[in-house]
Short mmCIF file of C-alpha atoms and ligand atoms in Angstrom, two decimals:
data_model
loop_
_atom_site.label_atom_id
_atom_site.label_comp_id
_atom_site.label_asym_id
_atom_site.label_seq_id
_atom_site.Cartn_x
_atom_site.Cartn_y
_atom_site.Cartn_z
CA UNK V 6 -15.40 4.52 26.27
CA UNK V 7 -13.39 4.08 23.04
CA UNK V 8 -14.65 5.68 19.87
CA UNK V 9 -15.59 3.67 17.08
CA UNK V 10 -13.24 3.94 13.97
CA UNK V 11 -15.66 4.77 10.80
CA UNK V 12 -12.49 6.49 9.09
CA UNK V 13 -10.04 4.47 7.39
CA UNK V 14 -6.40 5.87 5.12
CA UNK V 15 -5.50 4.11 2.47
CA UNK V 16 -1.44 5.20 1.14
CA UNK V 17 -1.25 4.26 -2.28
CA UNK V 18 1.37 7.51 -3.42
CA UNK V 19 4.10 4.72 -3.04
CA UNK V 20 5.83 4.50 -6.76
CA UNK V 21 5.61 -0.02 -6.87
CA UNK V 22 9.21 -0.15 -8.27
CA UNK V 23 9.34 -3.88 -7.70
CA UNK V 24 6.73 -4.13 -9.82
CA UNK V 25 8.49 -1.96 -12.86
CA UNK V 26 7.55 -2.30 -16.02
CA UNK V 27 4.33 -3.01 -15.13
CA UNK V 28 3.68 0.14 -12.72
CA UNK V 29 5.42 2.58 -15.57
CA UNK V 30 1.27 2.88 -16.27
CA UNK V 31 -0.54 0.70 -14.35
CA UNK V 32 -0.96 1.33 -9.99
CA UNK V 33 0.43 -1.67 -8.17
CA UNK V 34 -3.33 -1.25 -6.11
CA UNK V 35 -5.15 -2.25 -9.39
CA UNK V 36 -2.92 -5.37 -10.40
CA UNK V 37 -5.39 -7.92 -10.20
CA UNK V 38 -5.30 -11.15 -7.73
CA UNK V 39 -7.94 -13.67 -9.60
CA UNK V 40 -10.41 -11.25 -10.54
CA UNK V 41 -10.42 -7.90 -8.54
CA UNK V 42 -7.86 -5.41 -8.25
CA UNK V 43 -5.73 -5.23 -4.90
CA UNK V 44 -7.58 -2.52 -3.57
CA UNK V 45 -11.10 -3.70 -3.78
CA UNK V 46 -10.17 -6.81 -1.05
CA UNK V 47 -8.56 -3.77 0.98
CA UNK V 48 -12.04 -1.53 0.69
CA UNK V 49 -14.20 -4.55 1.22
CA UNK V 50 -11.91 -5.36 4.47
CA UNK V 51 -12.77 -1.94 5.18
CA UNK V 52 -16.23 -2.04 4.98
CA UNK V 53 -16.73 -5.48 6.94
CA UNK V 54 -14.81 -3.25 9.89
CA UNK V 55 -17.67 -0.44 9.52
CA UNK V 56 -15.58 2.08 7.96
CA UNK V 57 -17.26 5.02 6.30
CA UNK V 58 -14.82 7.34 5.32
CA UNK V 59 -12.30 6.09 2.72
CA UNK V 60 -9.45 8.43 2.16
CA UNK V 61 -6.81 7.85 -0.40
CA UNK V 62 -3.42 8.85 -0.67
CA UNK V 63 -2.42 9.27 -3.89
CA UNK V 64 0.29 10.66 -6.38
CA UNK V 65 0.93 11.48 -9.90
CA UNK V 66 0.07 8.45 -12.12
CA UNK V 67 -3.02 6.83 -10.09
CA UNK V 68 -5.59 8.28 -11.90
CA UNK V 69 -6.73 4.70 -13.20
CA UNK V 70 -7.12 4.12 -9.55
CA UNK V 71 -9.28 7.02 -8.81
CA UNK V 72 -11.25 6.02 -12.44
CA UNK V 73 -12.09 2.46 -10.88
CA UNK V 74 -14.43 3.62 -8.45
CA UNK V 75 -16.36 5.31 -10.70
CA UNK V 76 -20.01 3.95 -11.09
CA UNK V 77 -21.22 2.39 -14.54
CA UNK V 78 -24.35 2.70 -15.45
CA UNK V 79 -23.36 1.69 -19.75
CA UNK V 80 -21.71 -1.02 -18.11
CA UNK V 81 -24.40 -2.13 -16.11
CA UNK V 82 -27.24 -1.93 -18.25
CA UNK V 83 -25.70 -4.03 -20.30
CA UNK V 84 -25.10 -6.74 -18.24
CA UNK V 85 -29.27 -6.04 -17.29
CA UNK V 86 -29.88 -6.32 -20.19
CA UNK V 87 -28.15 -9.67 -21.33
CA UNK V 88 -29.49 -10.71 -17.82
CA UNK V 89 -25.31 -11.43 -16.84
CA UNK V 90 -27.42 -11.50 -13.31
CA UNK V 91 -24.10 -13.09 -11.48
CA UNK V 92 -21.46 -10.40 -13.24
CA UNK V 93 -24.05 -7.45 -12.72
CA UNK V 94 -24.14 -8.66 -9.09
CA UNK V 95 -20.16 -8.52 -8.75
CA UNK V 96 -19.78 -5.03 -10.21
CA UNK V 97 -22.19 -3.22 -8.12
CA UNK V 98 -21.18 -4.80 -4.82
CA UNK V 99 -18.29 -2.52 -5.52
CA UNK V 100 -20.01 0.72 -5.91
CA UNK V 101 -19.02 3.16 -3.21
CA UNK V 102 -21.71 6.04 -1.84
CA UNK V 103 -21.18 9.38 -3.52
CA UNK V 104 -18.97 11.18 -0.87
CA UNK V 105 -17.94 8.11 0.78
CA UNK V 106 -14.19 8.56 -1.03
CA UNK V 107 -11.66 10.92 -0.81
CA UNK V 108 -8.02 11.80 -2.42
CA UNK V 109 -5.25 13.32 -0.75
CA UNK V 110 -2.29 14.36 -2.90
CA UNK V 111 1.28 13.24 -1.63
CA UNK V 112 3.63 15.29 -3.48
CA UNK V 113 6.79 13.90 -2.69
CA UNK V 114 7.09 10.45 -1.62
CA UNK V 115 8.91 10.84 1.51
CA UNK V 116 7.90 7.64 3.52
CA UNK V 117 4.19 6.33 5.14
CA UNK V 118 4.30 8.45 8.05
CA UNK V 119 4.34 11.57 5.70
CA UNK V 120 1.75 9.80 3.44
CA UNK V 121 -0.49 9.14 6.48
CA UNK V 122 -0.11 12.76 7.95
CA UNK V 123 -0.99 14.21 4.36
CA UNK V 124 -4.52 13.25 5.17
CA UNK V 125 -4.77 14.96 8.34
CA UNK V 126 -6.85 17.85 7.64
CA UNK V 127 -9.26 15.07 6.87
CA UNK V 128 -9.75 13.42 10.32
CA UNK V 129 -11.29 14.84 13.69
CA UNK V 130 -9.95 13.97 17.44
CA UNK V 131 -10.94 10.34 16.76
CA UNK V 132 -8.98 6.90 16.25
CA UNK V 133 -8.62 6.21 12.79
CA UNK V 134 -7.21 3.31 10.87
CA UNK V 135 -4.63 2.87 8.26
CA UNK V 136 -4.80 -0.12 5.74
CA UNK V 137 -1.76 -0.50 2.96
CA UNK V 138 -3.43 -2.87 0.20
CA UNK V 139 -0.42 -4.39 -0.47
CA UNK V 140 -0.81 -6.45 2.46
CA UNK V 141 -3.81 -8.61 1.70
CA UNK V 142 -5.04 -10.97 4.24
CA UNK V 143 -7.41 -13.91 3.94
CA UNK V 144 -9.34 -14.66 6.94
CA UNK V 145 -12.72 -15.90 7.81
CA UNK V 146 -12.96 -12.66 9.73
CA UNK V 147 -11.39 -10.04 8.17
CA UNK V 148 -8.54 -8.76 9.83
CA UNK V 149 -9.75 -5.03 10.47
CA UNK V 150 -12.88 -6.33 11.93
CA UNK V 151 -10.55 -8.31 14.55
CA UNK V 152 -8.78 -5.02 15.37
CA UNK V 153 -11.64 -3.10 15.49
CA UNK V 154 -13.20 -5.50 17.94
CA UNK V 155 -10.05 -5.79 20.30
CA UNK V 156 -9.79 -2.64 19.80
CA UNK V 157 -12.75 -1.97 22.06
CA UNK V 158 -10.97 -3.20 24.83
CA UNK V 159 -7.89 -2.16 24.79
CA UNK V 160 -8.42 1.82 23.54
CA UNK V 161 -4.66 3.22 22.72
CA UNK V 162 -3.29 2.68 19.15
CA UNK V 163 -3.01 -1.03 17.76
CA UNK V 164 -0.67 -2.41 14.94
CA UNK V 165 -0.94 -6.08 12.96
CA UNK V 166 1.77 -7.95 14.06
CA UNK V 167 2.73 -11.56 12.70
CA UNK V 168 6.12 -13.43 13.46
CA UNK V 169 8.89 -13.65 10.26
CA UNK V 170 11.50 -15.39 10.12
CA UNK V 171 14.93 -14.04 11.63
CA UNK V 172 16.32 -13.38 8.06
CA UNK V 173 13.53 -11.21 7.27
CA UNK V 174 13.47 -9.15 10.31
CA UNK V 175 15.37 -6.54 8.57
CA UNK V 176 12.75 -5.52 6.46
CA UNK V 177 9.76 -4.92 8.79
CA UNK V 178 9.14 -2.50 11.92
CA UNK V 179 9.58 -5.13 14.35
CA UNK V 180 7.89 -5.27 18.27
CA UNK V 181 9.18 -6.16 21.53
CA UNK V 182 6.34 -6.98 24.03
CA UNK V 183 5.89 -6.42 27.50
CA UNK V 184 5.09 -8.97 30.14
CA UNK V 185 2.15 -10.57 29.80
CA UNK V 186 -0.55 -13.53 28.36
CA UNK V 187 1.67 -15.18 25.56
CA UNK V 188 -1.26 -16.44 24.22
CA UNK V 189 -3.53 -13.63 23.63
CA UNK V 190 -3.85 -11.94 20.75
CA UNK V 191 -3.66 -8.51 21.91
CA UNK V 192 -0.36 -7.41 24.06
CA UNK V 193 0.94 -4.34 25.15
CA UNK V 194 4.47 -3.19 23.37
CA UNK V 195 7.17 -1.70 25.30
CA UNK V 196 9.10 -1.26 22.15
CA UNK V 197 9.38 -0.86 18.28
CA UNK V 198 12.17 -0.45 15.88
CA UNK V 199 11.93 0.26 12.53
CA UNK V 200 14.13 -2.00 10.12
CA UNK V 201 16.43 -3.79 12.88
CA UNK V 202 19.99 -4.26 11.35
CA UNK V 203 20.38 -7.91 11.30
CA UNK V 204 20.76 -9.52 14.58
CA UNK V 205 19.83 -6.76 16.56
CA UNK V 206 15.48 -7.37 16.62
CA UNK V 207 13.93 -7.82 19.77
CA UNK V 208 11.87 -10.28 18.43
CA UNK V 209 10.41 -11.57 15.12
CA UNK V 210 7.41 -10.07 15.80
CA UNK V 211 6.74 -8.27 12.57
CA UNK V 212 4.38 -5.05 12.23
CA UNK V 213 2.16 -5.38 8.90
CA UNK V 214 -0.02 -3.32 6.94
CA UNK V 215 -2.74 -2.74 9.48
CA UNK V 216 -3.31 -0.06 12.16
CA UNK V 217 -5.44 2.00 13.84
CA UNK V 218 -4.10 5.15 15.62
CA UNK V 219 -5.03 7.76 17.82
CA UNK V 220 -5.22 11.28 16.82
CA UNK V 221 -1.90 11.93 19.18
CA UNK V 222 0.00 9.64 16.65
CA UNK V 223 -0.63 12.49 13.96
CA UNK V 224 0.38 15.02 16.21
CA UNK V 225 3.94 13.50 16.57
CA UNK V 226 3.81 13.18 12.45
CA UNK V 227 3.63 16.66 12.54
CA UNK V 228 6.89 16.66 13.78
CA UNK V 229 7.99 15.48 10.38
CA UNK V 230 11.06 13.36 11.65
CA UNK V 231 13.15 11.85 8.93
CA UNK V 232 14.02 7.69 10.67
CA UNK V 233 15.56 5.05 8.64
CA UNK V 234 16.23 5.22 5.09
CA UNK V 235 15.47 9.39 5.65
CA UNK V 236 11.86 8.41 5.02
CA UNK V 237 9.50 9.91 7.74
CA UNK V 238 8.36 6.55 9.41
CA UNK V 239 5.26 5.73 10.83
CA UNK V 240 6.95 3.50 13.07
CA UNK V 241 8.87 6.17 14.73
CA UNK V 242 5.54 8.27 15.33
CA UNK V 243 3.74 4.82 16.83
CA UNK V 244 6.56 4.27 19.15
CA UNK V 245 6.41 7.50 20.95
CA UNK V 246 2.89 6.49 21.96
CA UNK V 247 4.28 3.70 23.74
CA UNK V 248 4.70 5.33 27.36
CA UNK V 249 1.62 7.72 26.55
CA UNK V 250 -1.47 7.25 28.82
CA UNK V 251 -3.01 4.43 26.65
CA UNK V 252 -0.54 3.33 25.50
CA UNK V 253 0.49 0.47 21.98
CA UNK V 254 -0.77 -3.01 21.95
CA UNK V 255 0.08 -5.67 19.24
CA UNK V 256 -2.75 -7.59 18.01
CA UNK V 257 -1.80 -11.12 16.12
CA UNK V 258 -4.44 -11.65 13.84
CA UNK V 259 -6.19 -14.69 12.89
CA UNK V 260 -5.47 -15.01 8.86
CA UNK V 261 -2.64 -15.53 6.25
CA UNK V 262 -0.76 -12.77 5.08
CA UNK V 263 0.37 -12.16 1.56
CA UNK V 264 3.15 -9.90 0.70
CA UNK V 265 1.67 -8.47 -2.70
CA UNK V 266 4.02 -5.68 -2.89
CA UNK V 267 6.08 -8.40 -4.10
CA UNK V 268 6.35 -10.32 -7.04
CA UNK V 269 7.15 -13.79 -5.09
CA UNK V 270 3.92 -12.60 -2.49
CA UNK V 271 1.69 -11.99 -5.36
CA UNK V 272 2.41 -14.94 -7.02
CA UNK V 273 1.68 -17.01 -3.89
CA UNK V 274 -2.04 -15.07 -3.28
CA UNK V 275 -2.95 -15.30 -6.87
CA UNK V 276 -1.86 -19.21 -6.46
CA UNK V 277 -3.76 -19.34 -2.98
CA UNK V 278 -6.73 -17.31 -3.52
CA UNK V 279 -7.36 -19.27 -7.09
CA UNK V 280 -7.78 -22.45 -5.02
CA UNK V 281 -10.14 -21.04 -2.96
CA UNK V 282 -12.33 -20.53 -5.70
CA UNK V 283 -14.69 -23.24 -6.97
CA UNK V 284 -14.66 -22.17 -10.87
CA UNK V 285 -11.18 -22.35 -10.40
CA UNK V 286 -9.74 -24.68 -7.85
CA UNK V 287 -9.67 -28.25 -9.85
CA UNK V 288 -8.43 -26.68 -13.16
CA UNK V 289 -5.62 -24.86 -11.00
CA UNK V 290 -5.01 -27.98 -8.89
CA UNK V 291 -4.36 -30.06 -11.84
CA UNK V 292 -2.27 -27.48 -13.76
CA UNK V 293 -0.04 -27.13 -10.48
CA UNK V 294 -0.22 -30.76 -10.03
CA UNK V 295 1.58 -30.98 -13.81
CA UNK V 296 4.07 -28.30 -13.55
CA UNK V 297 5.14 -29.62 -10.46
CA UNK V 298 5.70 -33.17 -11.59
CA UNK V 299 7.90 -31.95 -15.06
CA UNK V 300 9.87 -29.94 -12.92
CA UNK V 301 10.75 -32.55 -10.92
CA UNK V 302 11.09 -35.14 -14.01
CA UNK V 303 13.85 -32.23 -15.62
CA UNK V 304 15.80 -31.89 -12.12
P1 LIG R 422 6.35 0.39 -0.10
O1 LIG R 422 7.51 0.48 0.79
O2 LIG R 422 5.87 -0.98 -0.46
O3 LIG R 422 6.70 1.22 -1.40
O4 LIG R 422 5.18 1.21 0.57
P2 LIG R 422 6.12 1.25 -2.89
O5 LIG R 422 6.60 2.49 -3.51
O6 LIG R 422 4.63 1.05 -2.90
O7 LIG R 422 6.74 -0.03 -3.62
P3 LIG R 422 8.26 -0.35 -4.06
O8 LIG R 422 8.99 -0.69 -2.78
O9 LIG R 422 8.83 0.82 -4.79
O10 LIG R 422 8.08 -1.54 -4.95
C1 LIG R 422 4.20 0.65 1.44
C2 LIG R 422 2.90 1.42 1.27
O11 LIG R 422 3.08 2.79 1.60
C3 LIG R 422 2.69 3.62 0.52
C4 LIG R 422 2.77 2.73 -0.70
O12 LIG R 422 1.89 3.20 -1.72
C5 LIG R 422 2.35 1.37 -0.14
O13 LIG R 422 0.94 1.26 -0.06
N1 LIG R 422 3.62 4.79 0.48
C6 LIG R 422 4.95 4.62 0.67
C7 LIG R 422 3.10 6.05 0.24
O14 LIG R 422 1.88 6.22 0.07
N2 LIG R 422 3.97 7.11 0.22
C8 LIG R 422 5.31 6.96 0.42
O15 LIG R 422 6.04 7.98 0.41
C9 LIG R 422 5.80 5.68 0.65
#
């Protein structure tokens, strides 16, 4: 029977250099999309999935992440005590159990696989899952939870996939599949490459931020492998799990994916997630509505 994944890592040592000024001081993870940093709609994804062990991977100059999941009770009695019933309500839903978080230190940032091995000494001989905020998803069931759930049936390791356009193939680990259903969701890969030189992807099947991996795929971290760009890929430690007894299966969730380790990405979420809001949508529709229509009138 496949074991249930209750642990979850979290790399967040990256440095957010698109993001520059900005991330000179503040983590990319706790820019905020409407009203909630990037990393709270990855640890509530998280949670929806049944994860109870949140490990971080961190670096010098997150400690404002670490800070935001600290408890407060100044804060909150407050809010009591102006009966703010709503905002009281939004704060503690993000309260984590003491003991339920933990930090791992990434010293040098030499790619995700080494950020995901880093927190080794933290997991048992169990699958595990690995969620990069910067990816955030919106889906009526959250994409994890999907995973998790396939994930039942198919055992092995699993990785997000979602087709991109040719152009952008370049930029993604990118899946060729084996024979099989082209219409389900879950299909077994025969092979991944990491950053295809243009023209040369199998496919535009595009790996994104979500996993979850079998202890094996640590093992071959170990290894410590420099792969494209000399960062130690994940990619390259998923792929050699491909002709391994259970082998790598794609799964193409159900959800739209935002890029928010970009500035165009995060734009488009902020823009998308605003008009899903009902205190915001017809304010933001009719701004958008206007800015739209003067551009046009300027062309
Ligand atoms: P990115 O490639 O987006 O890098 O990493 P980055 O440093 O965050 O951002 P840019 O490209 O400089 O703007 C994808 C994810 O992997 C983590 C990042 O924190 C991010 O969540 N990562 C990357 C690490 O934790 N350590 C690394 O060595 C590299």
């Amino acid at each position: 029977m496949t074991r249930r994944v209750t642990k979850a890592i979290f790399p967040v040592a990256g440095m957010g250099t698109r993001f520059l000024p900005a991330t000179k001081s503040v983590p990319k993870e706790i820019m905020t999309l409407v009203d909630r940093p990037l990393i709270q709609y990855a640890i509530d994804e998280a949670r929806a999935a049944g994860i109870e062990d949140f490990i971080f991977v961190t670096s010098k100059g997150k400690s404002a992440l670490e800070d935001y999941f600290d408890t407060s009770p100044e804060l909150e009695a407050t809010l009591e005590r102006k009966g703010k019933d709503d905002l009281l309500g939004a704060l503690r839903a993000t309260n984590m159990e003491s003991g339920a978080i933990s930090y791992m230190r990434q010293n040098e940032a030499l790619g995700l696989g080494h950020a995901v091995w880093c927190a080794r000494k933290l997991l048992g001989d169990e699958p595990f899952a690995v969620i990069l905020p910067d990816d955030v998803i919106a889906a009526d069931t959250p994409c994890l939870e999907q995973m998790v759930d396939a994930h039942e049936g198919t055992g092995g390791s699993m990785v997000a996939a979602m087709e991109v356009p040719e152009a952008a193939t370049s930029s993604y680990g990118i899946l060729d599949l084996a024979e099989g259903d082209p219409d389900a969701r879950a299909r077994k890969v025969r092979g991944m490459v990491e950053k295809p030189a243009p023209g040369t992807a199998p496919s535009r099947l595009a790996v994104i931020g979500r996993y979850i991996l079998t202890p094996a795929v640590m093992r071959h971290l170990d290894e410590k492998k420099a792969g494209a760009g000399g960062e130690i890929q994940l990619t390259d430690a998923i792929a050699r799990e491909i002709d391994g007894p259970e082998g790598v299966h794609s799964f193409r969730f159900e959800g739209q994916r935002f890029d928010c380790g970009s500035k165009a990405g995060f734009l488009q979420a902020t823009v998308a997630f605003g008009l899903q809001r009902p205190d915001l949508r017809d304010e933001l529709r009719g701004f958008l509505h206007d800015v739209i229509a003067m551009e046009e009138a300027a062309e």
